[in-house]
C-alpha positions as YAML, in Angstrom:
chain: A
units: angstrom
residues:
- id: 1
  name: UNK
  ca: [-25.65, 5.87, 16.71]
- id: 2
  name: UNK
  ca: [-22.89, 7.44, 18.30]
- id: 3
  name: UNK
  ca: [-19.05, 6.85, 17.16]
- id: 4
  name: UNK
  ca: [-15.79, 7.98, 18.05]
- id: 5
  name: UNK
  ca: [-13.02, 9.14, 14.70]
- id: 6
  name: UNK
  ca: [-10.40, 10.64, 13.96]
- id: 7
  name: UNK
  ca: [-9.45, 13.90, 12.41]
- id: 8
  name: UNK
  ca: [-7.60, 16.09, 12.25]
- id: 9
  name: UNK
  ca: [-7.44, 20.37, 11.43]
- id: 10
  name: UNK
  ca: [-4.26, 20.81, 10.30]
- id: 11
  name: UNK
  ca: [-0.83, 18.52, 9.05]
- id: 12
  name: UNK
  ca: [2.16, 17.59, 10.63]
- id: 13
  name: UNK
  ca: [3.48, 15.12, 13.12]
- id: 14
  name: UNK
  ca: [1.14, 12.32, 14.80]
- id: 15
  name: UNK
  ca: [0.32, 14.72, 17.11]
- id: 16
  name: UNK
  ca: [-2.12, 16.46, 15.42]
- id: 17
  name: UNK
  ca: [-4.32, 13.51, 15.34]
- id: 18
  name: UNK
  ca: [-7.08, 13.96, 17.41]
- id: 19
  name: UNK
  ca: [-10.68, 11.82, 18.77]
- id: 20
  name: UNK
  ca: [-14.24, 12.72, 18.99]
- id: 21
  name: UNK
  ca: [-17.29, 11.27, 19.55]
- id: 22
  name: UNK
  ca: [-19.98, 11.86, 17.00]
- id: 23
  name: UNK
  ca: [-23.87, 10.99, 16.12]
- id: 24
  name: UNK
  ca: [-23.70, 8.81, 12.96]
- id: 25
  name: UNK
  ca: [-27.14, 9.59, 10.88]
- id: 26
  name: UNK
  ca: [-28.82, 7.05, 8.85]
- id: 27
  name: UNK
  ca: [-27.27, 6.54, 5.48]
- id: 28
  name: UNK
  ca: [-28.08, 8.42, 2.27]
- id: 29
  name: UNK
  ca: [-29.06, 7.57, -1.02]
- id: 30
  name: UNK
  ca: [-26.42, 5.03, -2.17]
- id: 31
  name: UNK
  ca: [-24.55, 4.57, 1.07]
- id: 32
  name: UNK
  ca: [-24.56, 1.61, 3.63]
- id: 33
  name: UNK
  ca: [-23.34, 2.05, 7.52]
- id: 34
  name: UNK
  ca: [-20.53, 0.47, 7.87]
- id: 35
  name: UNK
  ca: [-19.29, -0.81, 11.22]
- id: 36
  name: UNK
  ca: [-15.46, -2.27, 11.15]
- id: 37
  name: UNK
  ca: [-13.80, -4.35, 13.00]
- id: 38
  name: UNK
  ca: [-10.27, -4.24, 11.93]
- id: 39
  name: UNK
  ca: [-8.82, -0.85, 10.10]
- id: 40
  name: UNK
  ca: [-5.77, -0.94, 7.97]
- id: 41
  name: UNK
  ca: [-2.37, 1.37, 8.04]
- id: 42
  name: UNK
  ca: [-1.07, 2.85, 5.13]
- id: 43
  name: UNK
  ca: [1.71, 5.23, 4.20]
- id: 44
  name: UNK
  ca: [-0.39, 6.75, 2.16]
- id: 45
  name: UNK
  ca: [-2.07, 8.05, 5.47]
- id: 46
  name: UNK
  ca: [1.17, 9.60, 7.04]
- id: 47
  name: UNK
  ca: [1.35, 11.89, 3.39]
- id: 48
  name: UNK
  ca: [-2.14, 12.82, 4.13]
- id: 49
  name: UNK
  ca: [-1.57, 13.67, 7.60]
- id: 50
  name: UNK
  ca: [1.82, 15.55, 7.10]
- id: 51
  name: UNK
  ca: [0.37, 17.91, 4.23]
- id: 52
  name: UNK
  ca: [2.41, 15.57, 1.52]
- id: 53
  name: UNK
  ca: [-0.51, 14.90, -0.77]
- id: 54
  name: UNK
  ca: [-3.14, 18.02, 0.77]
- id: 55
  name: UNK
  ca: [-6.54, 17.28, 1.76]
- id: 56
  name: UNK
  ca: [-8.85, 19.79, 2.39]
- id: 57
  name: UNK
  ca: [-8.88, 20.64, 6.25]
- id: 58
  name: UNK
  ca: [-10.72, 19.47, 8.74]
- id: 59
  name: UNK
  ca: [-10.17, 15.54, 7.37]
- id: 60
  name: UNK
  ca: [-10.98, 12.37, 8.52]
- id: 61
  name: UNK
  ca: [-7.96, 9.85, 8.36]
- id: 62
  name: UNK
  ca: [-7.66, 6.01, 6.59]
- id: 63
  name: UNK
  ca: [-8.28, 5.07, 3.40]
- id: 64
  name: UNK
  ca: [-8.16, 0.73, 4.23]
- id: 65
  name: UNK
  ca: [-10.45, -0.94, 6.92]
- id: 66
  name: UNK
  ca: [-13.00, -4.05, 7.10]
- id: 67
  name: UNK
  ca: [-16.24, -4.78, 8.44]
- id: 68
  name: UNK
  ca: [-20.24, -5.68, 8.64]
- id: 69
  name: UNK
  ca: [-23.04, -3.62, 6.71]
- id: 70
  name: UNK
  ca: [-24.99, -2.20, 9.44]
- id: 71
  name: UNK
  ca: [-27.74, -0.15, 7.35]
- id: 72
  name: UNK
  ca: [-28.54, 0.43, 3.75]
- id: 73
  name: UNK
  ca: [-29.74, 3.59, 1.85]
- id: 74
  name: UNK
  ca: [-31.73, 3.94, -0.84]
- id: 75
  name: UNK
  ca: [-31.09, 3.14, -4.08]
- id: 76
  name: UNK
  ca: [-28.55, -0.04, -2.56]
- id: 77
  name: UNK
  ca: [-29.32, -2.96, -4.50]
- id: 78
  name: UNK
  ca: [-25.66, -4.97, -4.03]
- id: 79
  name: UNK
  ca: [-25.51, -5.00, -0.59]
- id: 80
  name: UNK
  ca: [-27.49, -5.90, 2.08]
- id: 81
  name: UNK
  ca: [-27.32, -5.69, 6.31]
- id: 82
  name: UNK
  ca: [-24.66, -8.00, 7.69]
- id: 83
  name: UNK
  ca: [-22.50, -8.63, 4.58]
- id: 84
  name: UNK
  ca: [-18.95, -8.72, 5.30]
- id: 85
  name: UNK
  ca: [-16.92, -5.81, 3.30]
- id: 86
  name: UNK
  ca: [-13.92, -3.93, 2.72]
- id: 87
  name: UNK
  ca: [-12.31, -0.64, 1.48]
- id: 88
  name: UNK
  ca: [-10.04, 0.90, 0.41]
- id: 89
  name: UNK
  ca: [-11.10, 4.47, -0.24]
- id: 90
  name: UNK
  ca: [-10.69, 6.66, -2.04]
- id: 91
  name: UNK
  ca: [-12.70, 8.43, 0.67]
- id: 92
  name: UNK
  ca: [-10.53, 9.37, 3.98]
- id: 93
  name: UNK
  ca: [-12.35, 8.25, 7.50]
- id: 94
  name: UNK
  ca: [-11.38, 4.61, 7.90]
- id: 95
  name: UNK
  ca: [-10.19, 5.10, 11.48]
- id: 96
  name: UNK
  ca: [-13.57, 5.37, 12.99]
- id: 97
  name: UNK
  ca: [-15.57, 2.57, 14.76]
- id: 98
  name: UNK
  ca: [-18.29, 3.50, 12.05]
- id: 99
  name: UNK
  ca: [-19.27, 5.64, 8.90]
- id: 100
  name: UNK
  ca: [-21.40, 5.96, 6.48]
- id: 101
  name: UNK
  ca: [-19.92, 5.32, 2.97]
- id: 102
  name: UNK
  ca: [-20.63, 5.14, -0.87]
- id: 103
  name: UNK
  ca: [-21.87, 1.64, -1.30]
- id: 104
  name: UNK
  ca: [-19.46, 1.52, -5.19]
- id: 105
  name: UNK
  ca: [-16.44, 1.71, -2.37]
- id: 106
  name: UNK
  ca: [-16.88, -1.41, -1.01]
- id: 107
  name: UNK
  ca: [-15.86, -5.27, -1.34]
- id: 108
  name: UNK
  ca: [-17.89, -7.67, -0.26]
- id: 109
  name: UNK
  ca: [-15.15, -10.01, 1.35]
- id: 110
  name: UNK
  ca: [-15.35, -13.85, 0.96]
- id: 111
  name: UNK
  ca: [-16.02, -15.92, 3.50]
- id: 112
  name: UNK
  ca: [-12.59, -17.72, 3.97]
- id: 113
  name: UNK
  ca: [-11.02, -14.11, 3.69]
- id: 114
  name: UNK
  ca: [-10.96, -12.78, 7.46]
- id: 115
  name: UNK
  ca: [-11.30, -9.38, 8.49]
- id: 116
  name: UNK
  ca: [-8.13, -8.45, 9.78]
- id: 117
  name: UNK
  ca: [-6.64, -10.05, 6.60]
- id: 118
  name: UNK
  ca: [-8.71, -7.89, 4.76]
- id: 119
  name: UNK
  ca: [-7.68, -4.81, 6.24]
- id: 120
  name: UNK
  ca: [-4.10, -5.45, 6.43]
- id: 121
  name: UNK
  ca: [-3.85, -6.71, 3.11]
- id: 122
  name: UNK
  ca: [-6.63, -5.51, 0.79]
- id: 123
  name: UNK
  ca: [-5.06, -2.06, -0.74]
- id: 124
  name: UNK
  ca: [-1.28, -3.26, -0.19]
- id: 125
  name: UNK
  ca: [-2.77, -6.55, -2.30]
- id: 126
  name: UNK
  ca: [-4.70, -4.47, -5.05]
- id: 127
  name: UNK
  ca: [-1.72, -2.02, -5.01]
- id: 128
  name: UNK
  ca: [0.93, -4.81, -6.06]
- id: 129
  name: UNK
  ca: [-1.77, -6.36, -8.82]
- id: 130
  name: UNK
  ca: [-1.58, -2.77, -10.67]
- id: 131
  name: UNK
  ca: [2.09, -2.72, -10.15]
- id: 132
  name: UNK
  ca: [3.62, -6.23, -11.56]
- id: 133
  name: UNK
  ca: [0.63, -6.93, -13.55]
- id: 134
  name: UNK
  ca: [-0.77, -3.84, -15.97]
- id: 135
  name: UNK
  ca: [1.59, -0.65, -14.49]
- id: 136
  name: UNK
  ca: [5.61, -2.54, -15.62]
- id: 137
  name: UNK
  ca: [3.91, -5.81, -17.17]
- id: 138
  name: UNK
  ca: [6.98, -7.89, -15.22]
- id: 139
  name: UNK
  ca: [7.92, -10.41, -17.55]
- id: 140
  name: UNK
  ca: [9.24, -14.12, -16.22]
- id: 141
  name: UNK
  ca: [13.44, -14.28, -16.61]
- id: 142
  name: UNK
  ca: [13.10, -10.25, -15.74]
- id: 143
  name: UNK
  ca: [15.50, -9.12, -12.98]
- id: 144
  name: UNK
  ca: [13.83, -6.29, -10.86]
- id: 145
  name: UNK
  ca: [14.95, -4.53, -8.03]
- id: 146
  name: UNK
  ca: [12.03, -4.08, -4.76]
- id: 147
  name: UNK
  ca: [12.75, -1.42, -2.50]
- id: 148
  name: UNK
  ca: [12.02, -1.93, 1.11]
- id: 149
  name: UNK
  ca: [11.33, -5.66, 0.39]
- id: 150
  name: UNK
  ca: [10.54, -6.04, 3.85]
- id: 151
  name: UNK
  ca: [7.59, -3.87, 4.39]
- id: 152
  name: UNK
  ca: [3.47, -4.27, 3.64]
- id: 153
  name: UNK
  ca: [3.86, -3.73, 0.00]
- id: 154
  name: UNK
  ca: [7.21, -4.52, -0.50]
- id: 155
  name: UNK
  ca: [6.73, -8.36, 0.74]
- id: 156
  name: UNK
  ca: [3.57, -8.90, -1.24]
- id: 157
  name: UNK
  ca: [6.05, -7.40, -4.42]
- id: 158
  name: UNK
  ca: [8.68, -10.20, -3.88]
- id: 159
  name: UNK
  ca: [5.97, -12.87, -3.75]
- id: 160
  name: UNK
  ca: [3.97, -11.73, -6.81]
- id: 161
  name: UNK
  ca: [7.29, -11.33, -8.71]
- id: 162
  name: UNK
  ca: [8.17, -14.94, -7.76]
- id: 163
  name: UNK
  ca: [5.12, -16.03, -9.03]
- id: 164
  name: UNK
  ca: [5.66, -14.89, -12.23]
- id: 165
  name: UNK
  ca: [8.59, -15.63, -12.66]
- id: 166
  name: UNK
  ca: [11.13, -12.54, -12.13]
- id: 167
  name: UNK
  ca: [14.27, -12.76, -10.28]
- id: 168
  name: UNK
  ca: [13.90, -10.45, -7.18]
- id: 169
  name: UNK
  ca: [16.39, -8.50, -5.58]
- id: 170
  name: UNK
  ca: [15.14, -6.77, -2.62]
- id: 171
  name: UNK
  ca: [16.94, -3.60, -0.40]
- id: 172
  name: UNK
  ca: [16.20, -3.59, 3.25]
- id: 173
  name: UNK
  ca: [17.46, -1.53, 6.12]
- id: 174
  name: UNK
  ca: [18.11, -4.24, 8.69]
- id: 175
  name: UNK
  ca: [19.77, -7.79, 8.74]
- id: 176
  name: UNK
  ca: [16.43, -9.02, 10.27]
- id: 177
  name: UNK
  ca: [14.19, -7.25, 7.65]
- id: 178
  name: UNK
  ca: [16.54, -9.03, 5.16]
- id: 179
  name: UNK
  ca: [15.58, -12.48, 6.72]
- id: 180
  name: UNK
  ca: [12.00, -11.67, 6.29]
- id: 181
  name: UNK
  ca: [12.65, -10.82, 2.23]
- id: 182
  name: UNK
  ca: [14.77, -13.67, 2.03]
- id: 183
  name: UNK
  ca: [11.76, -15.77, 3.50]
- id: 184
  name: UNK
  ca: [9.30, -14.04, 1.46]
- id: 185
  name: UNK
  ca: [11.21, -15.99, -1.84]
- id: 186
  name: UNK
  ca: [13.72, -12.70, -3.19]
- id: 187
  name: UNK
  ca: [16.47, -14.10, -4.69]
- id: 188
  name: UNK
  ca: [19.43, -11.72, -3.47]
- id: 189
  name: UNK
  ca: [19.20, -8.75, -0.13]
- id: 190
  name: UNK
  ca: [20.63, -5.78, -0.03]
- id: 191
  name: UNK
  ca: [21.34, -3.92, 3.01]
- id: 192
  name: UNK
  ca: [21.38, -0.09, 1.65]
- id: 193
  name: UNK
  ca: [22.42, 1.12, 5.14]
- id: 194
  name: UNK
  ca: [25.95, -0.71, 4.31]
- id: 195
  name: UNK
  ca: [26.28, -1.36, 0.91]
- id: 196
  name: UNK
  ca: [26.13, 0.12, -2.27]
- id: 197
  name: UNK
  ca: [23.09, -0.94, -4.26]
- id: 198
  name: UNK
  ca: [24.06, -0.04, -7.75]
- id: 199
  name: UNK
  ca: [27.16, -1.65, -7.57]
- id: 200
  name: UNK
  ca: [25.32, -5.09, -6.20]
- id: 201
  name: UNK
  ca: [22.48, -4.89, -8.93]
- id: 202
  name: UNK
  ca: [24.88, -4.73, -11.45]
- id: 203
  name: UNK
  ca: [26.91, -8.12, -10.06]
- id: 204
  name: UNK
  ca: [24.52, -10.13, -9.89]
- id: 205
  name: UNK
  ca: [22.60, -9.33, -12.93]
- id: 206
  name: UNK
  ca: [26.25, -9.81, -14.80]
- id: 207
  name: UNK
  ca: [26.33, -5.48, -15.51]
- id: 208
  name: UNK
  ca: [23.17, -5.70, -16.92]
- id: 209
  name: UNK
  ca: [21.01, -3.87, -14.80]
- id: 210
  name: UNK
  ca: [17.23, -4.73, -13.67]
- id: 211
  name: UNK
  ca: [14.80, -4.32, -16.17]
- id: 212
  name: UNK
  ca: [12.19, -3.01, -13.60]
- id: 213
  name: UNK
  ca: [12.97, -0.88, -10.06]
- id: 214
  name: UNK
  ca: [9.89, -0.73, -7.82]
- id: 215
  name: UNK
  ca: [10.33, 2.31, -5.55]
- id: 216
  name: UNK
  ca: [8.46, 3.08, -2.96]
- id: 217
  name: UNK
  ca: [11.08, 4.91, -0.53]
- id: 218
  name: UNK
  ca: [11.28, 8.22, -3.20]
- id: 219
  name: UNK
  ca: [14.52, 10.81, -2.29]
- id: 220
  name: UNK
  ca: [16.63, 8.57, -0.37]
- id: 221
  name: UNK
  ca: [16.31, 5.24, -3.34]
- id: 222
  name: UNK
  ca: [16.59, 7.36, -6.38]
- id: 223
  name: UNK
  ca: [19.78, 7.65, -7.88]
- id: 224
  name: UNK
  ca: [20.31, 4.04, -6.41]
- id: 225
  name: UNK
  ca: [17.11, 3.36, -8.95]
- id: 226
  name: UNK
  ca: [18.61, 5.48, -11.73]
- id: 227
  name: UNK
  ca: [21.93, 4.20, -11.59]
- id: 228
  name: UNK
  ca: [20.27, 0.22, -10.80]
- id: 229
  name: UNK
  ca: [18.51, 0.14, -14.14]
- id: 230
  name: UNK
  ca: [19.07, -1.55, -17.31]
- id: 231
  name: UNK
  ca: [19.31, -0.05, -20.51]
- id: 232
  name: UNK
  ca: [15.69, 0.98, -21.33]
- id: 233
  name: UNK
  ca: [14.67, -0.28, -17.95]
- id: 234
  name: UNK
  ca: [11.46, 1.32, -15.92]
- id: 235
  name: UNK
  ca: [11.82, 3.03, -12.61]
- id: 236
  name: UNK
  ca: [8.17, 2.49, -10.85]
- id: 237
  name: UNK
  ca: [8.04, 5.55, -8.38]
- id: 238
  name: UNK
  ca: [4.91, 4.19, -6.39]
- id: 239
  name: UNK
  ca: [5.63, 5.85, -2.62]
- id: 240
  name: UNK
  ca: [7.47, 8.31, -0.95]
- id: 241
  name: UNK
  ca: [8.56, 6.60, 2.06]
- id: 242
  name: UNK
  ca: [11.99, 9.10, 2.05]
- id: 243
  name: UNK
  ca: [9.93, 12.25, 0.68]
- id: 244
  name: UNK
  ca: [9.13, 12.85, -2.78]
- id: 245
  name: UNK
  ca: [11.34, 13.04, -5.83]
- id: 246
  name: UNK
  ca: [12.01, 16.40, -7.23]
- id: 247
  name: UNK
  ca: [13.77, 18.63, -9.51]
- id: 248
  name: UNK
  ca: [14.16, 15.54, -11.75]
- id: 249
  name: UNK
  ca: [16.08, 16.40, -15.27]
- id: 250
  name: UNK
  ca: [14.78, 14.34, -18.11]
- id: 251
  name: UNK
  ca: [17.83, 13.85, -19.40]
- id: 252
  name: UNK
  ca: [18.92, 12.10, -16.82]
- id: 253
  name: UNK
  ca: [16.88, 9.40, -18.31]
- id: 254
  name: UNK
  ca: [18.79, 9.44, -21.33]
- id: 255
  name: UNK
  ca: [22.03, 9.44, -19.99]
- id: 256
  name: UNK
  ca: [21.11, 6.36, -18.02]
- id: 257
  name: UNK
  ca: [20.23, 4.17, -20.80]
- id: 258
  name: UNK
  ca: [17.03, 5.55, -22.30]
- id: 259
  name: UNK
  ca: [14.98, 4.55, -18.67]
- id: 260
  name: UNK
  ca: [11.11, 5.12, -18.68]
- id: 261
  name: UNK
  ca: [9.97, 6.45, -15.06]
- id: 262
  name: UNK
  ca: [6.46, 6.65, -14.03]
- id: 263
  name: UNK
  ca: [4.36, 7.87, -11.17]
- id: 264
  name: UNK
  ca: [1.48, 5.68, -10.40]
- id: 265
  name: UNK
  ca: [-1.09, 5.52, -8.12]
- id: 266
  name: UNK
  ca: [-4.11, 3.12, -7.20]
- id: 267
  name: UNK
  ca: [-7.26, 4.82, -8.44]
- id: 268
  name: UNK
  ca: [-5.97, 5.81, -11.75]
- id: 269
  name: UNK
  ca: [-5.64, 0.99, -11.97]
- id: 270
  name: UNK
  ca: [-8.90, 0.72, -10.24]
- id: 271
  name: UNK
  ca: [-11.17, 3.30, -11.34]
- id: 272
  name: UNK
  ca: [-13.79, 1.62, -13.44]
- id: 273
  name: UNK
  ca: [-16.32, -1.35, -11.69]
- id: 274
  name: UNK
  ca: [-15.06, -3.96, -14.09]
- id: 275
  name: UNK
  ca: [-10.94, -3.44, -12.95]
- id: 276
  name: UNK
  ca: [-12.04, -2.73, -8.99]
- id: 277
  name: UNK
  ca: [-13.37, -6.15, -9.17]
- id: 278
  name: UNK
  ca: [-11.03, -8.28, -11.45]
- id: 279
  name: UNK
  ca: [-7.89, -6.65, -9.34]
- id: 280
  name: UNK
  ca: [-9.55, -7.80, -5.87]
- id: 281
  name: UNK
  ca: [-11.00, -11.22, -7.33]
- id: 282
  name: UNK
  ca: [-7.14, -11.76, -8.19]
- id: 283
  name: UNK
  ca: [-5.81, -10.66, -5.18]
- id: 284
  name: UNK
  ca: [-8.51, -12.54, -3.26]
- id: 285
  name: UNK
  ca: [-7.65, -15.93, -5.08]
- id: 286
  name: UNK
  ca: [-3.55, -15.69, -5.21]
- id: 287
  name: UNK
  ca: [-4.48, -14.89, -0.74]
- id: 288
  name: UNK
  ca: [-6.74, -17.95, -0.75]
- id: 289
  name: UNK
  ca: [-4.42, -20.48, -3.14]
- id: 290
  name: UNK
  ca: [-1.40, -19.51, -0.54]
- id: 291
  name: UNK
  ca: [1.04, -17.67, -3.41]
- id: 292
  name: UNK
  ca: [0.50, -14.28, -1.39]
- id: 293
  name: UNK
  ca: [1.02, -14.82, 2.15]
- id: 294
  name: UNK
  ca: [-0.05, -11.79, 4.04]
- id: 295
  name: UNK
  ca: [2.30, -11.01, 7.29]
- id: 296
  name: UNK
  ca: [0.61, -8.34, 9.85]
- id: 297
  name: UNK
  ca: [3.42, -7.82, 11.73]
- id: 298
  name: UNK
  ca: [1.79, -5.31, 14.54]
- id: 299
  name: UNK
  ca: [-1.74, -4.46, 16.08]
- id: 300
  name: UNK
  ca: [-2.76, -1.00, 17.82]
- id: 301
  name: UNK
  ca: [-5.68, -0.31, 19.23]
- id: 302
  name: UNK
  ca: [-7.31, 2.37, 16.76]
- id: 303
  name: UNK
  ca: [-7.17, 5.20, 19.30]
- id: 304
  name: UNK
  ca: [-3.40, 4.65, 19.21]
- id: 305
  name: UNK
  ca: [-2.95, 5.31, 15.17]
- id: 306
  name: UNK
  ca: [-0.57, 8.12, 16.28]
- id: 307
  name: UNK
  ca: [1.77, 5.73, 17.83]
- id: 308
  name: UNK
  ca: [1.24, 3.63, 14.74]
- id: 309
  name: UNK
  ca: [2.22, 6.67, 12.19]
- id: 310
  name: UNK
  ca: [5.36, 7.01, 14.67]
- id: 311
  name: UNK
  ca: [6.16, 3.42, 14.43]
- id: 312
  name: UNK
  ca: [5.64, 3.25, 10.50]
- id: 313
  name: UNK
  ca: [7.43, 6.38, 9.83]
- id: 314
  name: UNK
  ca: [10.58, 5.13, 11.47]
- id: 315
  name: UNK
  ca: [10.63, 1.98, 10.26]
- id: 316
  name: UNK
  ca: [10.39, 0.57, 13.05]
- id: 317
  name: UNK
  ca: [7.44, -2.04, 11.78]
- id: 318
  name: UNK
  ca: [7.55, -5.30, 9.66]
- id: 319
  name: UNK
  ca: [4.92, -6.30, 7.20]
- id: 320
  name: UNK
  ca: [1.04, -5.05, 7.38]
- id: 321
  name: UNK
  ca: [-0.28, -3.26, 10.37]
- id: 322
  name: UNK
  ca: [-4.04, -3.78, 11.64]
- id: 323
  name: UNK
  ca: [-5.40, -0.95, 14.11]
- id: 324
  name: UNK
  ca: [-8.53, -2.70, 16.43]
- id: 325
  name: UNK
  ca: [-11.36, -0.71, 17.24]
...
């Protein structure tokens, strides 16, 4: 079987993604062929392809994409030709027409979950289950602060927060961006580009401060975070939209109101069978009962993920983003 993928031999801008066309061989022991038909963007993928989080070089590309079992290996028992799945790594190669791929990666989607659904919303979903649910434990009454409310994760963040109860108070870049928070349910916007978001989380949580600050922009949301928080509030540095947080001084922490900070990330939530399935099953069911409400704002066609990494990058997209084989 012949496909075409991505890779790419060393980081930087979009441009160094690249296309080839290779022979796909039959799958090993414990991997199925997997041919998708919708593949998911992630900012995770623009740290991969910059040199942000390193990857050992040449690399495959996408961590997120959907699709139909094509061919099992041995020692497959759970999955069988023509079931519908999804993935969301950890393995890079998602923007290919086909792969092979561990057979423990995989989802097997339910039927009234489609596949471009799937792949817009599947890691973005799981991702926001780990963060409100077992990562800050959001509590209902809690005020928390969402970072780019308007983007893939950021939108499914003010909608699980508003299911459980929180009182949201988003940051966007853009008026319109702030419309689509506002519609997602958050309870106040805060343009960051004009105003000062400190000084707003502190009036309309009465000086108090949020109890919990989901960041996923990094350098450029920080000290808003820091200086955002209540006493003994959590910063949750998930992303690193801005570039990454350095140099930080624990003391800081102190001097801030004894704030807890942490740095978490997907796999370390989802490592073990029982959690990879209770986190989807949850996501799946809040998707299908209409409390998460999944927006793909843009398509590509796969061959033009570079575009895509442009487009994401600059903010220049809204909600999930789908790239079409």
């Amino acid at each position: 079987m012949i496909v075409k993928k991505a890779y790419f031999e060393q980081t930087g801008d979009p441009e160094v993604i690249q296309w080839a066309e290779a022979k796909l061989p039959p799958p090993g022991p414990g991997e199925v062929r997997m041919r998708n038909t919708a593949v998911g963007l992630n900012y995770i993928d623009t740290y991969h392809r910059s040199g942000l989080y390193p990857v050992p070089l040449p690399s495959g590309l996408g961590v997120e994409a959907a699709g139909v079992v094509e061919a099992v290996g041995e020692s497959v028992d759970a999955l069988q030709v023509g079931d519908r799945v999804a993935t969301f790594g950890p393995a890079l190669g998602a923007y290919a027409t086909a792969r092979n791929i561990d057979a423990s990666a995989l989802f097997v989607l339910p039927d009234d979950i489609d596949d471009a659904l799937a792949a817009a919303g599947l890691l973005k979903g799981c991702t926001t289950e780990f963060l409100v649910e077992r990562c800050a434990r959001v509590q209902a009454g809690w005020d928390v602060v969402v970072h780019a409310a308007a983007g893939g994760v950021g939108l499914l963040l003010v909608q699980w927060l508003k299911h459980v109860g929180a009182h949201v108070i988003g940051t966007v870049s853009t008026k319109e961006k702030a419309e689509l928070a506002r519609a997602a349910g958050a309870d106040h916007v805060i343009l960051y580009s004009s105003e000062d978001v400190a000084q707003r989380v502190r009036a309309v949580t009465e000086g108090k401060g949020a109890e919990v600050c989901f960041d996923g922009v990094g350098q450029s949301t920080w000290n808003a975070s820091l200086d955002s928080a209540a006493r003994r509030g959590m910063i949750v540095s998930y992303g690193n939209a801005s570039g990454a947080v350095n140099g930080v001084n624990l003391g800081i922490l102190a001097a801030k109101g004894s704030l807890y900070v942490t740095r978490p990330t997907l796999f370390d939530y989802y490592k073990q069978a029982d959690e990879r399935a209770a986190g989807a099953q949850r996501v799946f069911a809040l998707l299908r009962q209409g409390t998460l409400k999944m927006t793909v704002g843009q398509h590509y066609p796969l061959e033009e993920a570079a575009q895509a990494h442009r487009d994401l990058e600059a903010r220049q997209t809204t909600g999930s983003t789908v790239l079409l084989p």
